[in-house]
PDB file of C-alpha atoms in Angstrom:
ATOM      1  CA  UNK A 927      95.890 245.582 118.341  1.00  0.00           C
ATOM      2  CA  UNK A 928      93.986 245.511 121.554  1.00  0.00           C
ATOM      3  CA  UNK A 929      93.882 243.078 124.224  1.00  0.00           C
ATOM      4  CA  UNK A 930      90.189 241.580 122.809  1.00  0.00           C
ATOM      5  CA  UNK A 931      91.266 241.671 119.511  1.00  0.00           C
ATOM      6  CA  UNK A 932      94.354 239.878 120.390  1.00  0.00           C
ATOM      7  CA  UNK A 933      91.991 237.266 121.702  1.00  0.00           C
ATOM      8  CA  UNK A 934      89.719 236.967 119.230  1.00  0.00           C
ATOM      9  CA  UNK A 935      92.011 236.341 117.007  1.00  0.00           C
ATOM     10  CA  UNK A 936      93.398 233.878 119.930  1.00  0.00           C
ATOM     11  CA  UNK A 937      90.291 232.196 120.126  1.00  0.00           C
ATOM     12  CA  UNK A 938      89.160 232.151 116.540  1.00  0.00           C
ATOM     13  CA  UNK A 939      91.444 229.271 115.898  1.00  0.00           C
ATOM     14  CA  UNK A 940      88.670 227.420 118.174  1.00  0.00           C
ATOM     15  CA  UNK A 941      86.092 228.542 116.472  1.00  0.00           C
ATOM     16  CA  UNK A 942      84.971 230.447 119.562  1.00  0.00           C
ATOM     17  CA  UNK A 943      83.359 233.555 119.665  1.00  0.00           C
ATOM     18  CA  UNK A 944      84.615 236.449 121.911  1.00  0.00           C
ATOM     19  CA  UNK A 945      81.624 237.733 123.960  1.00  0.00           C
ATOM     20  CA  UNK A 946      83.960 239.151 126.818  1.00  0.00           C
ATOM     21  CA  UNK A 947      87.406 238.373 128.879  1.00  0.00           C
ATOM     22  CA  UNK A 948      86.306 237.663 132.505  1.00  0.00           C
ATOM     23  CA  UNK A 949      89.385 239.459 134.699  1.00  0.00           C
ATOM     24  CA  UNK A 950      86.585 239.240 137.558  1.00  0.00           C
ATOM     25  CA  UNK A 951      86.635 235.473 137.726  1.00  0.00           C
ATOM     26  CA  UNK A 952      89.175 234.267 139.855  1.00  0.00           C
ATOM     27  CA  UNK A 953      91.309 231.381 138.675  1.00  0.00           C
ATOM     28  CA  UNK A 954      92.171 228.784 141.195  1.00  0.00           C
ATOM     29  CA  UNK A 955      95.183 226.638 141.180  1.00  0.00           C
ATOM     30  CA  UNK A 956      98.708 227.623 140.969  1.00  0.00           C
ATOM     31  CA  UNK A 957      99.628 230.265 138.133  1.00  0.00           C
ATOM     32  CA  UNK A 958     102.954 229.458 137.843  1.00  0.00           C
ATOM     33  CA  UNK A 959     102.088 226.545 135.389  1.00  0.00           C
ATOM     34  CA  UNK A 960     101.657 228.969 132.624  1.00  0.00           C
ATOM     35  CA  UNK A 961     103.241 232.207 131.123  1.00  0.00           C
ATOM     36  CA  UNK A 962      99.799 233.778 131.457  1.00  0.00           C
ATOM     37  CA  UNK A 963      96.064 232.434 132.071  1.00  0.00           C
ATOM     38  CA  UNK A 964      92.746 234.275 131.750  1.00  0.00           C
ATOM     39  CA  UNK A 965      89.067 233.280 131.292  1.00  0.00           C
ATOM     40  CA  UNK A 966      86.792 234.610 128.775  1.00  0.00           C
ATOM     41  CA  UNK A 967      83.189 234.262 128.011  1.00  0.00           C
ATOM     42  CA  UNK A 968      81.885 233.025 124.444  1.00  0.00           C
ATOM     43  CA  UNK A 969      78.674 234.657 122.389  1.00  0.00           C
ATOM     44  CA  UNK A 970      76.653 231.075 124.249  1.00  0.00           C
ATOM     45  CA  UNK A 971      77.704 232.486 127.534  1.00  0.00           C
ATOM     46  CA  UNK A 972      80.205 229.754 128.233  1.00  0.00           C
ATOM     47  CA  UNK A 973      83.534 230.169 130.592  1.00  0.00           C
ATOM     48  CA  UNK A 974      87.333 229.028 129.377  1.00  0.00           C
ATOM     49  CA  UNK A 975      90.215 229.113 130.446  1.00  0.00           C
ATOM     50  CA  UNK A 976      92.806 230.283 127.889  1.00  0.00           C
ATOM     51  CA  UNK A 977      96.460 229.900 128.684  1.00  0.00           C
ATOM     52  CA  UNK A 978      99.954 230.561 127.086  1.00  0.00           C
ATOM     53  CA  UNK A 979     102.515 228.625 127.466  1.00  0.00           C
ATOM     54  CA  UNK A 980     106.353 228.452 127.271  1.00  0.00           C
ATOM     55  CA  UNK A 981     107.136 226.133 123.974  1.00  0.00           C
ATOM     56  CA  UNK A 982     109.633 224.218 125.797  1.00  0.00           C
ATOM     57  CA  UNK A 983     106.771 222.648 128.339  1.00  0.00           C
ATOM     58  CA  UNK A 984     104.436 221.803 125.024  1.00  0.00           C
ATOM     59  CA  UNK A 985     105.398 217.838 125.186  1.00  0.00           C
ATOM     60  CA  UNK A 986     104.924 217.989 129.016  1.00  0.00           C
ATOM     61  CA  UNK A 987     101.604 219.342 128.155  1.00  0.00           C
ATOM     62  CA  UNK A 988     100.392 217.565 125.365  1.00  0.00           C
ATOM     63  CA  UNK A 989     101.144 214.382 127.888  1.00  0.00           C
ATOM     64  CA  UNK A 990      98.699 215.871 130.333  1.00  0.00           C
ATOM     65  CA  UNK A 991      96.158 216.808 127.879  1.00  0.00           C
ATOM     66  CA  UNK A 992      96.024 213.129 126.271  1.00  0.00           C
ATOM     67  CA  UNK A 993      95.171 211.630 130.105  1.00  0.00           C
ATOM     68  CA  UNK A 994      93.060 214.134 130.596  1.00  0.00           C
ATOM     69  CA  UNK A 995      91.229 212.915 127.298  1.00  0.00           C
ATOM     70  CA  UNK A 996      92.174 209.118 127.851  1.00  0.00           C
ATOM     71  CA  UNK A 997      90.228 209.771 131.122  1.00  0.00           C
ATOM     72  CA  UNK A 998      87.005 211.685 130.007  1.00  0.00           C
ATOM     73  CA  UNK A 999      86.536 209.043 127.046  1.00  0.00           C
ATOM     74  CA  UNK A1000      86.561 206.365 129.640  1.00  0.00           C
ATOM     75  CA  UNK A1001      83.984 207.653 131.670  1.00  0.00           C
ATOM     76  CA  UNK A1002      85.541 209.586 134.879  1.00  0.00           C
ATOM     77  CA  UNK A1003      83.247 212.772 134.821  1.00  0.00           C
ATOM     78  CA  UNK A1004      85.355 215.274 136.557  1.00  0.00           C
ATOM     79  CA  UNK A1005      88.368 215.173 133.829  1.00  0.00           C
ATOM     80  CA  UNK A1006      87.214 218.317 131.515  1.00  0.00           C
ATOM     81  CA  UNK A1007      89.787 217.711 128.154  1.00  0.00           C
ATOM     82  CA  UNK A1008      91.344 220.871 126.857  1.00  0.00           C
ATOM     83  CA  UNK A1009      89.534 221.376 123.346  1.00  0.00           C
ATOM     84  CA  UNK A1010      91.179 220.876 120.445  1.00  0.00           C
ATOM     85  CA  UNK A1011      91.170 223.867 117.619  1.00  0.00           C
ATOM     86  CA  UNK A1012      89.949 223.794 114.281  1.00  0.00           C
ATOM     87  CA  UNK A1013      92.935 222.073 112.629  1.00  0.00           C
ATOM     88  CA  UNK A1014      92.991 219.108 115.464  1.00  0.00           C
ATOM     89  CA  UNK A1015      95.649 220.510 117.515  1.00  0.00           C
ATOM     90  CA  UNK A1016      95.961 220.901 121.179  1.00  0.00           C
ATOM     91  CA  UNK A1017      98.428 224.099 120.648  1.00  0.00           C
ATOM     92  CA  UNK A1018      97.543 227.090 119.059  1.00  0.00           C
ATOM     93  CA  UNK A1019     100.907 229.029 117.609  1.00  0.00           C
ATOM     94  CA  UNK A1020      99.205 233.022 117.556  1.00  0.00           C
ATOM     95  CA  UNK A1021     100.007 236.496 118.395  1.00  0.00           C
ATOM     96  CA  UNK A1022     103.477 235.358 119.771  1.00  0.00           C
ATOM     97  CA  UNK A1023     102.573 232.660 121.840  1.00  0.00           C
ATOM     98  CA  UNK A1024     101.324 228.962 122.309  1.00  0.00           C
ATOM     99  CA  UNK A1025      98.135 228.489 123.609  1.00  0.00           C
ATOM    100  CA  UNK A1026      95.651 225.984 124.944  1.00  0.00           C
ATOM    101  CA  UNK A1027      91.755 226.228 125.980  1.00  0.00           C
ATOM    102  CA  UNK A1028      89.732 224.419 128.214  1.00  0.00           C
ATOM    103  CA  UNK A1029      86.654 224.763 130.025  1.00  0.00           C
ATOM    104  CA  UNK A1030      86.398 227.109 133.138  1.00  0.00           C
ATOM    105  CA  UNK A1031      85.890 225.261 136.216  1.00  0.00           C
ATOM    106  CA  UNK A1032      84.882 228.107 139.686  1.00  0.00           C
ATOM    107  CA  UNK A1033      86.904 227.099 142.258  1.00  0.00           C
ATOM    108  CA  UNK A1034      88.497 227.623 145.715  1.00  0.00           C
ATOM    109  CA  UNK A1035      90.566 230.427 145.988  1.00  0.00           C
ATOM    110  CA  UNK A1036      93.781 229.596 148.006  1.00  0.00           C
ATOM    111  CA  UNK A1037      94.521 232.185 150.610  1.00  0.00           C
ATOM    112  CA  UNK A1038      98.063 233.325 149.684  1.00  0.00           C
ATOM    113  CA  UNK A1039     100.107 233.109 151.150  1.00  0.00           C
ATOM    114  CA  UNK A1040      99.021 232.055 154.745  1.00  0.00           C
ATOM    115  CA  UNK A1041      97.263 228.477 153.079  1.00  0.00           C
ATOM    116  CA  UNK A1042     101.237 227.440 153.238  1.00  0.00           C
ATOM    117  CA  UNK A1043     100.946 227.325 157.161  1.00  0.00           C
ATOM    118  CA  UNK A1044      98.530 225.112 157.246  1.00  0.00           C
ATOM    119  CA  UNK A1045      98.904 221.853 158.446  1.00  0.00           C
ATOM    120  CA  UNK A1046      98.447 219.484 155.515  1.00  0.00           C
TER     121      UNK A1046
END
């Protein structure tokens, strides 16, 4: 199995359409959160951010993911919630891993490792 096929079978479980992975986006923020992280780019030309995680951090994140939601339902605009997958869950179990999807959201590219200098 190839690396797209292994994520459109990934994805499928969203019902979401592989158009391309997106290595050429950068991702901000700190990858050490995640076993692995990548963006692809549905058939409608959308951006997400697909990430695997270790199972023992899955409560941690499902705690995140329900704020995050909590949030957005209330009304604050800037909290994107993960999307759930077909069957309601948060966590996908596929091609040996657990995985979560939200939307893509550009960013500012730290600039590692000298932004640890700085002042703040």
């Amino acid at each position: 199995m190839t690396d797209t096929e292994k994520l459109r079978q990934i994805l499928s479980r969203w019902s979401i359409t592989l158009e391309r992975p997106r290595p050429d986006i950068v991702i901000s923020g700190s990858p050490e959160r995640t076993a692995f992280r990548t963006v692809v780019e549905d058939a409608e030309g959308r951006h997400w951010l697909l990430e695997k995680i270790p199972p023992r951090l899955k409560r941690g994140k499902l705690d995140i993911i329900h704020l995050i939601s909590h949030l957005s339902r209330e009304g604050f605009e800037y909290a994107l919630p993960y999307r759930a997958a077909s069957d309601g869950a948060y966590h996908v179990a596929e091609a040996d891993g657990l995985w979560q999807l939200l939307p893509f959201v550009d960013g500012v590219a730290l600039d590692r490792p000298r932004y640890v200098f700085d002042a703040w």
